[in-house]
Amino acid sequence: MDLPSLAVVLRAALSHVPEERKAAEESLNQFQYTPQHLVRLLQIIVDGSCDMAVRQVTSIHFKNFIAKNWSPNDPDESQKVLESDKAMVRENILGFIVQVPPLLRAQLGESIKTIIHSDYPEQWPSLLHWVTHNLELQNQIFGALYVLRVLVRKYEFKSEDERIPLYHIVEETFPRLLSIFSELVQIVNPPIEVADLIKLICKIFWSSIYLEIPKQLFDPNVFNAWMVLFTNLLEWPVPVEGQPIDPEIRKSWGWWKVKKWTIHILNRLYTRFGDLKLQKPESKAFAQMFQKNYAGKILACHMQLLNAIRTGDYLPDRVINLVLQYLTNSVTKNSMYQMMQPQIDIVLFEIIFPLMCFNDNDQKLWDEDPHEYVRKGYDIIEDLYSPRTAAMDFVSELVRKRGKGNLQKFIHFIVDIFRRYDEASADLKPYRQKDGALLAIGTLCDKLKQTDPYKSELERMLVQHVFPEFNSRVGHLRAKAAWVAGQYAHINFSDPDNFRRAMHCIVSGMRDPDLPVRVDSVFALRSFVEACKDLNEIRPILPQLLDEFFKLMNEVENEDLVFTLETIVDKFGEEMAPYALGLCQNLAAAFWRCMASSEADDEADDSGALAAVGCLRAISTILESISSLPHLFIQIEPTLLPIMRRMLTSDGQDVYEEVLEIISYMTFFSPTISLDMWSLWPLMMEALNDWAIDFFENILVPLDNYISRGTDHFLACKDPDYQQSLWNALQSIMRDENMEDSDIEPAPKLIEVVFQNCKGNVDQWVDHYLMITIERLRRAQKPYLKCLLVQVIANALYYNPVLTLETLSKLGVAAAIFDHWFAMLQEVKKSGARANFKREHDKKVCCLGLTSLIGLPADKIPAEALDRIFKATLELLVAYKDQVAESKKRNEEDADDMDGFDADEEDDEEVDSDKEMGLDDEDGDEVSSLHLQKLAAEARGFQPADEDDDSDDDFSDDEELTSPIDEVDPFIFFVETVQGLQASDPVRFQNLMQTLDFRYQALASGIAQHAEERKVEIEKEKLEKANAQ
């Protein structure tokens, strides 16, 4: 297609008429791989006489085409762009950066980024020369800097070995870069274009030093030259003239961007390379030099910059945030803190505290867009840029590391605000300062709860200064009161009425006319539910509480909201049964809303997607709480089926784990697995074969449930043929040579599930599964996978020993397999512990497989093989017996420990030292209250017991893993098998006994005695179970 024709087609792609637009897109798709197509697109982009709309759509098409086709992801995929076309694009695109307007430059920049990531340095060695050459030309400096920024960014996060090309780039460009930088900084009354150039230089420097400082900069003279320029920029006041009036545009204005990047770089140098504690020995000299020569000067500049807050001048939020990060990092360093100390009162009371107070922007957002107010308040990303969060961090670090003097002083300041607030008339009360004071009290919660004399005064403080604000006429104080109350819900209230009163106020807050108050109340409620010792306080209002909760969920998409619901469900357990269906219906509706909003605005923040995940997690919590009420699962299933069906496709990749967990519950706890639930099997298999291999461990659990709880349907159904589809997936995965050992671990576990649950019904699959198992065993590297593969053989022997032996013989591997197996059984670590088959489950499976061989006739198992098998089985049974006893003892000790732990939970005055590490209160409570049910245990049983091959820990995490062999006692099975051998072939039995030395005879006697004890225990257990029913 020639140039004019291509331009016509691209113009048609902008048409408002769908048919014209579709025809243009089809035409572009048809010709996109023809020679010179990319070059012609580039020509249109830089053609100044062409319509801007056409140039823009061309630049987008060009960028997307290069992203998709320049370097195919699959190495086997053929190249779709001719090398001659690539060469022509590389030759011309760099020069066009300066020629095109910013709108098009962004698209060309993305294209250059793709090409650099693919081609530099191997296919594009001339690129660096182009950059160095153009840095010398006055009218080409912008283009050269722009390309250099893209180039160095390729190496920003690269590890040391991969950064080698960057060091060459720095060597070639930084001397000239420093010279340009110096010239720009010296310009008097510089125009805004200078800011754009300096900003690019800052970004180039940032990417180059982000992980490691290039060796060229270790030269003190060179580094000092850079630092002089950066500190000049830091001290230099931002020009007043030309600043935009609109605050949103103003913060992105060129000179404020320069200020931000300068502070960013200096912070990075300080925290990563200027801290003596963080440095490798060889970098200590640099850290000492930085501390001595620059750290203090930067701190002084930062303190000066913060004066703008005192005088009411403008500072962008991000700049304040970064400066406060520097101050916070300086608190722990003696020399830096000494510099700060003379001004600490000014910093604390005239800069930090005002930032913590409710302000005009907050009020505007509260009034005009309460949803955005809530989103910003609970968005982690917003916290990274928020001056208020940085101020809270500074206060926390100050009282944590320099509490002596500062804590008391700060608390006196807060108390004085409380006093002035209480004394003032309603019209003159300092409402915003009270809000800041409450935020400070909440921020210092952990410190105050463990520090005398404050910890004994907390309840009185809450009653006097926090609880009254539940009824404040000012909305933001009602919200802050709820938040602070939530922070302190776990303290020991000497008067239970105070706890009760606060909790009822929180519940009332869920009906507040202001949305932010309702949201903060729900979050606070979580802490009160966790801390509540008498659930009768909540029980009567539970229906009303859930109703208010779902009203709020209809208004706000927020993951944290769902945490509160999970806490309520977790606390009340089976008592949630009457509400389970309604809860699931509401959560399902909320899930679909969150997905819709997330899909509608891909560019927006991911709060909708996070909230969607939260909804599914809450559904799982509900299903877990009603696990002993199977009939409810039948009622809930129709509500959840549409979610499961849709989210098992590639549409659900972001929530796949959560959906699989729901399917696991539905297939495990329902009375039977419905045909509707069976319809999900093909979707899981399709995903597993296509894109979901990373979720194989999660898919394993529901597949196990289908096979073990729906065995008859699994065996009988031929449309779809579940047995065939399972085989297709497992053989494809196990034969894939690109698959890591750890990725395929669920495959042998699933084969085990088939053999154990389908005994006598899958003879036709024995040779298939043994064949792929042995193939993979030959290539397996990881001990854990080797154990799992050998256990497939053990399971096959237990399933049908004659058929399995015949298959192994037919494959010509019988002797080699048993040699390998026995070698693995005998392998020990330095500690003397077994190196393989570490879990109880592993040992039991091996025992059952080996014992099955003992009962075979002489023509199947020769005498010498029988002797070897018999001895190995005896030793394994003894190891299994010891491990079971050890696990039982450990479980009893853990139960005792948990009793003590629960008692300690009542007393929350002493704060765990984890608080010092920044761990959240709520994480601990969540873990301590988590009651793991059967399914969780089942999933846990499938986890690798010991990833660290050198570890001496012998985990036994599979006791609650349900399978048909649970009912088989290996000791009784062994003794009865040996008795069967004695009855059927007394001579063979006698010969076997005579080969045993004293040690093995003693072991055999011990096992026989233990088997008798187990028979008595099993009968007793059955009797107790019968009586309990």
PDB file of N, CA and C in Angstrom, residues 534-587:
ATOM      1  N   ASP A 534     -17.809 -10.883  75.062  1.00  0.00           N
ATOM      2  CA  ASP A 534     -19.164 -11.424  75.227  1.00  0.00           C
ATOM      3  C   ASP A 534     -19.954 -11.155  73.944  1.00  0.00           C
ATOM      4  N   LEU A 535     -20.102 -12.208  73.127  1.00  0.00           N
ATOM      5  CA  LEU A 535     -20.768 -12.021  71.832  1.00  0.00           C
ATOM      6  C   LEU A 535     -22.237 -11.656  71.978  1.00  0.00           C
ATOM      7  N   ASN A 536     -22.797 -11.815  73.180  1.00  0.00           N
ATOM      8  CA  ASN A 536     -24.188 -11.391  73.389  1.00  0.00           C
ATOM      9  C   ASN A 536     -24.345  -9.881  73.194  1.00  0.00           C
ATOM     10  N   GLU A 537     -23.228  -9.162  73.281  1.00  0.00           N
ATOM     11  CA  GLU A 537     -23.266  -7.722  73.011  1.00  0.00           C
ATOM     12  C   GLU A 537     -23.646  -7.460  71.548  1.00  0.00           C
ATOM     13  N   ILE A 538     -23.233  -8.367  70.668  1.00  0.00           N
ATOM     14  CA  ILE A 538     -23.437  -8.164  69.222  1.00  0.00           C
ATOM     15  C   ILE A 538     -24.610  -8.984  68.701  1.00  0.00           C
ATOM     16  N   ARG A 539     -24.823 -10.169  69.310  1.00  0.00           N
ATOM     17  CA  ARG A 539     -25.794 -11.136  68.793  1.00  0.00           C
ATOM     18  C   ARG A 539     -27.162 -10.512  68.478  1.00  0.00           C
ATOM     19  N   PRO A 540     -27.747  -9.719  69.392  1.00  0.00           N
ATOM     20  CA  PRO A 540     -29.095  -9.189  69.113  1.00  0.00           C
ATOM     21  C   PRO A 540     -29.133  -8.236  67.915  1.00  0.00           C
ATOM     22  N   ILE A 541     -28.002  -7.566  67.642  1.00  0.00           N
ATOM     23  CA  ILE A 541     -28.034  -6.579  66.558  1.00  0.00           C
ATOM     24  C   ILE A 541     -27.399  -7.116  65.273  1.00  0.00           C
ATOM     25  N   LEU A 542     -27.094  -8.420  65.246  1.00  0.00           N
ATOM     26  CA  LEU A 542     -26.397  -8.986  64.095  1.00  0.00           C
ATOM     27  C   LEU A 542     -27.148  -8.786  62.774  1.00  0.00           C
ATOM     28  N   PRO A 543     -28.472  -9.078  62.714  1.00  0.00           N
ATOM     29  CA  PRO A 543     -29.185  -8.894  61.435  1.00  0.00           C
ATOM     30  C   PRO A 543     -29.119  -7.441  60.955  1.00  0.00           C
ATOM     31  N   GLN A 544     -29.345  -6.514  61.881  1.00  0.00           N
ATOM     32  CA  GLN A 544     -29.333  -5.083  61.534  1.00  0.00           C
ATOM     33  C   GLN A 544     -27.930  -4.681  61.073  1.00  0.00           C
ATOM     34  N   LEU A 545     -26.924  -5.231  61.755  1.00  0.00           N
ATOM     35  CA  LEU A 545     -25.548  -4.912  61.444  1.00  0.00           C
ATOM     36  C   LEU A 545     -25.182  -5.376  60.029  1.00  0.00           C
ATOM     37  N   LEU A 546     -25.588  -6.597  59.685  1.00  0.00           N
ATOM     38  CA  LEU A 546     -25.312  -7.131  58.350  1.00  0.00           C
ATOM     39  C   LEU A 546     -26.046  -6.330  57.275  1.00  0.00           C
ATOM     40  N   ASP A 547     -27.255  -5.895  57.607  1.00  0.00           N
ATOM     41  CA  ASP A 547     -28.043  -5.095  56.675  1.00  0.00           C
ATOM     42  C   ASP A 547     -27.322  -3.781  56.356  1.00  0.00           C
ATOM     43  N   GLU A 548     -26.846  -3.110  57.408  1.00  0.00           N
ATOM     44  CA  GLU A 548     -26.130  -1.840  57.209  1.00  0.00           C
ATOM     45  C   GLU A 548     -24.829  -2.083  56.421  1.00  0.00           C
ATOM     46  N   PHE A 549     -24.212  -3.198  56.719  1.00  0.00           N
ATOM     47  CA  PHE A 549     -22.968  -3.541  56.053  1.00  0.00           C
ATOM     48  C   PHE A 549     -23.166  -3.636  54.540  1.00  0.00           C
ATOM     49  N   PHE A 550     -24.218  -4.331  54.133  1.00  0.00           N
ATOM     50  CA  PHE A 550     -24.428  -4.519  52.693  1.00  0.00           C
ATOM     51  C   PHE A 550     -24.941  -3.257  51.997  1.00  0.00           C
ATOM     52  N   LYS A 551     -25.640  -2.432  52.739  1.00  0.00           N
ATOM     53  CA  LYS A 551     -26.002  -1.126  52.162  1.00  0.00           C
ATOM     54  C   LYS A 551     -24.730  -0.371  51.791  1.00  0.00           C
ATOM     55  N   LEU A 552     -23.754  -0.438  52.696  1.00  0.00           N
ATOM     56  CA  LEU A 552     -22.500   0.272  52.460  1.00  0.00           C
ATOM     57  C   LEU A 552     -21.716  -0.361  51.309  1.00  0.00           C
ATOM     58  N   MET A 553     -21.740  -1.685  51.237  1.00  0.00           N
ATOM     59  CA  MET A 553     -21.044  -2.359  50.142  1.00  0.00           C
ATOM     60  C   MET A 553     -21.635  -1.984  48.787  1.00  0.00           C
ATOM     61  N   ASN A 554     -22.934  -1.654  48.783  1.00  0.00           N
ATOM     62  CA  ASN A 554     -23.563  -1.205  47.537  1.00  0.00           C
ATOM     63  C   ASN A 554     -23.049   0.163  47.116  1.00  0.00           C
ATOM     64  N   GLU A 555     -22.537   0.918  48.082  1.00  0.00           N
ATOM     65  CA  GLU A 555     -22.063   2.275  47.799  1.00  0.00           C
ATOM     66  C   GLU A 555     -20.580   2.343  47.507  1.00  0.00           C
ATOM     67  N   VAL A 556     -19.791   1.501  48.187  1.00  0.00           N
ATOM     68  CA  VAL A 556     -18.333   1.638  48.146  1.00  0.00           C
ATOM     69  C   VAL A 556     -17.689   0.306  47.776  1.00  0.00           C
ATOM     70  N   GLU A 557     -16.719   0.373  46.851  1.00  0.00           N
ATOM     71  CA  GLU A 557     -15.921  -0.813  46.538  1.00  0.00           C
ATOM     72  C   GLU A 557     -14.629  -0.712  47.329  1.00  0.00           C
ATOM     73  N   ASN A 558     -14.509  -1.528  48.345  1.00  0.00           N
ATOM     74  CA  ASN A 558     -13.316  -1.442  49.165  1.00  0.00           C
ATOM     75  C   ASN A 558     -13.025  -2.795  49.789  1.00  0.00           C
ATOM     76  N   GLU A 559     -11.812  -3.254  49.551  1.00  0.00           N
ATOM     77  CA  GLU A 559     -11.395  -4.566  50.046  1.00  0.00           C
ATOM     78  C   GLU A 559     -11.473  -4.630  51.570  1.00  0.00           C
ATOM     79  N   ASP A 560     -11.126  -3.525  52.226  1.00  0.00           N
ATOM     80  CA  ASP A 560     -11.077  -3.529  53.690  1.00  0.00           C
ATOM     81  C   ASP A 560     -12.457  -3.721  54.315  1.00  0.00           C
ATOM     82  N   LEU A 561     -13.504  -3.286  53.596  1.00  0.00           N
ATOM     83  CA  LEU A 561     -14.862  -3.500  54.108  1.00  0.00           C
ATOM     84  C   LEU A 561     -15.116  -4.982  54.351  1.00  0.00           C
ATOM     85  N   VAL A 562     -14.638  -5.778  53.391  1.00  0.00           N
ATOM     86  CA  VAL A 562     -14.911  -7.211  53.460  1.00  0.00           C
ATOM     87  C   VAL A 562     -14.178  -7.856  54.627  1.00  0.00           C
ATOM     88  N   PHE A 563     -13.036  -7.280  55.031  1.00  0.00           N
ATOM     89  CA  PHE A 563     -12.314  -7.816  56.184  1.00  0.00           C
ATOM     90  C   PHE A 563     -13.211  -7.829  57.424  1.00  0.00           C
ATOM     91  N   THR A 564     -14.003  -6.761  57.583  1.00  0.00           N
ATOM     92  CA  THR A 564     -14.894  -6.697  58.751  1.00  0.00           C
ATOM     93  C   THR A 564     -15.904  -7.831  58.705  1.00  0.00           C
ATOM     94  N   LEU A 565     -16.492  -8.049  57.530  1.00  0.00           N
ATOM     95  CA  LEU A 565     -17.461  -9.138  57.402  1.00  0.00           C
ATOM     96  C   LEU A 565     -16.805 -10.481  57.713  1.00  0.00           C
ATOM     97  N   GLU A 566     -15.610 -10.694  57.194  1.00  0.00           N
ATOM     98  CA  GLU A 566     -14.900 -11.951  57.469  1.00  0.00           C
ATOM     99  C   GLU A 566     -14.689 -12.143  58.972  1.00  0.00           C
ATOM    100  N   THR A 567     -14.362 -11.048  59.651  1.00  0.00           N
ATOM    101  CA  THR A 567     -14.139 -11.124  61.099  1.00  0.00           C
ATOM    102  C   THR A 567     -15.423 -11.523  61.818  1.00  0.00           C
ATOM    103  N   ILE A 568     -16.542 -10.940  61.412  1.00  0.00           N
ATOM    104  CA  ILE A 568     -17.839 -11.264  62.029  1.00  0.00           C
ATOM    105  C   ILE A 568     -18.170 -12.737  61.796  1.00  0.00           C
ATOM    106  N   VAL A 569     -18.018 -13.184  60.550  1.00  0.00           N
ATOM    107  CA  VAL A 569     -18.326 -14.582  60.203  1.00  0.00           C
ATOM    108  C   VAL A 569     -17.419 -15.516  60.995  1.00  0.00           C
ATOM    109  N   ASP A 570     -16.142 -15.162  61.055  1.00  0.00           N
ATOM    110  CA  ASP A 570     -15.169 -15.993  61.762  1.00  0.00           C
ATOM    111  C   ASP A 570     -15.512 -16.097  63.241  1.00  0.00           C
ATOM    112  N   LYS A 571     -15.966 -14.999  63.821  1.00  0.00           N
ATOM    113  CA  LYS A 571     -16.262 -14.947  65.249  1.00  0.00           C
ATOM    114  C   LYS A 571     -17.522 -15.752  65.587  1.00  0.00           C
ATOM    115  N   PHE A 572     -18.517 -15.686  64.723  1.00  0.00           N
ATOM    116  CA  PHE A 572     -19.801 -16.326  65.041  1.00  0.00           C
ATOM    117  C   PHE A 572     -19.929 -17.741  64.479  1.00  0.00           C
ATOM    118  N   GLY A 573     -19.037 -18.108  63.541  1.00  0.00           N
ATOM    119  CA  GLY A 573     -19.017 -19.487  63.047  1.00  0.00           C
ATOM    120  C   GLY A 573     -20.369 -19.976  62.559  1.00  0.00           C
ATOM    121  N   GLU A 574     -20.817 -21.123  63.111  1.00  0.00           N
ATOM    122  CA  GLU A 574     -22.066 -21.745  62.644  1.00  0.00           C
ATOM    123  C   GLU A 574     -23.297 -20.890  62.910  1.00  0.00           C
ATOM    124  N   GLU A 575     -23.183 -19.945  63.832  1.00  0.00           N
ATOM    125  CA  GLU A 575     -24.321 -19.065  64.103  1.00  0.00           C
ATOM    126  C   GLU A 575     -24.685 -18.210  62.890  1.00  0.00           C
ATOM    127  N   MET A 576     -23.780 -18.159  61.912  1.00  0.00           N
ATOM    128  CA  MET A 576     -24.053 -17.388  60.697  1.00  0.00           C
ATOM    129  C   MET A 576     -24.965 -18.154  59.736  1.00  0.00           C
ATOM    130  N   ALA A 577     -25.265 -19.418  60.072  1.00  0.00           N
ATOM    131  CA  ALA A 577     -26.053 -20.262  59.160  1.00  0.00           C
ATOM    132  C   ALA A 577     -27.333 -19.598  58.647  1.00  0.00           C
ATOM    133  N   PRO A 578     -28.147 -18.969  59.521  1.00  0.00           N
ATOM    134  CA  PRO A 578     -29.388 -18.360  59.004  1.00  0.00           C
ATOM    135  C   PRO A 578     -29.136 -17.238  57.995  1.00  0.00           C
ATOM    136  N   TYR A 579     -27.952 -16.657  58.048  1.00  0.00           N
ATOM    137  CA  TYR A 579     -27.656 -15.518  57.170  1.00  0.00           C
ATOM    138  C   TYR A 579     -26.798 -15.925  55.971  1.00  0.00           C
ATOM    139  N   ALA A 580     -26.344 -17.190  55.940  1.00  0.00           N
ATOM    140  CA  ALA A 580     -25.327 -17.608  54.959  1.00  0.00           C
ATOM    141  C   ALA A 580     -25.776 -17.355  53.522  1.00  0.00           C
ATOM    142  N   LEU A 581     -27.004 -17.774  53.206  1.00  0.00           N
ATOM    143  CA  LEU A 581     -27.490 -17.613  51.827  1.00  0.00           C
ATOM    144  C   LEU A 581     -27.557 -16.136  51.454  1.00  0.00           C
ATOM    145  N   GLY A 582     -28.154 -15.334  52.342  1.00  0.00           N
ATOM    146  CA  GLY A 582     -28.274 -13.899  52.077  1.00  0.00           C
ATOM    147  C   GLY A 582     -26.913 -13.234  51.934  1.00  0.00           C
ATOM    148  N   LEU A 583     -25.979 -13.620  52.804  1.00  0.00           N
ATOM    149  CA  LEU A 583     -24.633 -13.066  52.736  1.00  0.00           C
ATOM    150  C   LEU A 583     -23.986 -13.395  51.390  1.00  0.00           C
ATOM    151  N   CYS A 584     -24.089 -14.654  50.985  1.00  0.00           N
ATOM    152  CA  CYS A 584     -23.473 -15.062  49.714  1.00  0.00           C
ATOM    153  C   CYS A 584     -24.124 -14.343  48.531  1.00  0.00           C
ATOM    154  N   GLN A 585     -25.449 -14.181  48.585  1.00  0.00           N
ATOM    155  CA  GLN A 585     -26.134 -13.471  47.506  1.00  0.00           C
ATOM    156  C   GLN A 585     -25.670 -12.016  47.422  1.00  0.00           C
ATOM    157  N   ASN A 586     -25.570 -11.370  48.577  1.00  0.00           N
ATOM    158  CA  ASN A 586     -25.109  -9.980  48.608  1.00  0.00           C
ATOM    159  C   ASN A 586     -23.660  -9.857  48.137  1.00  0.00           C
ATOM    160  N   LEU A 587     -22.830 -10.780  48.595  1.00  0.00           N
ATOM    161  CA  LEU A 587     -21.425 -10.733  48.198  1.00  0.00           C
ATOM    162  C   LEU A 587     -21.264 -11.027  46.709  1.00  0.00           C
TER     163      LEU A 587
END
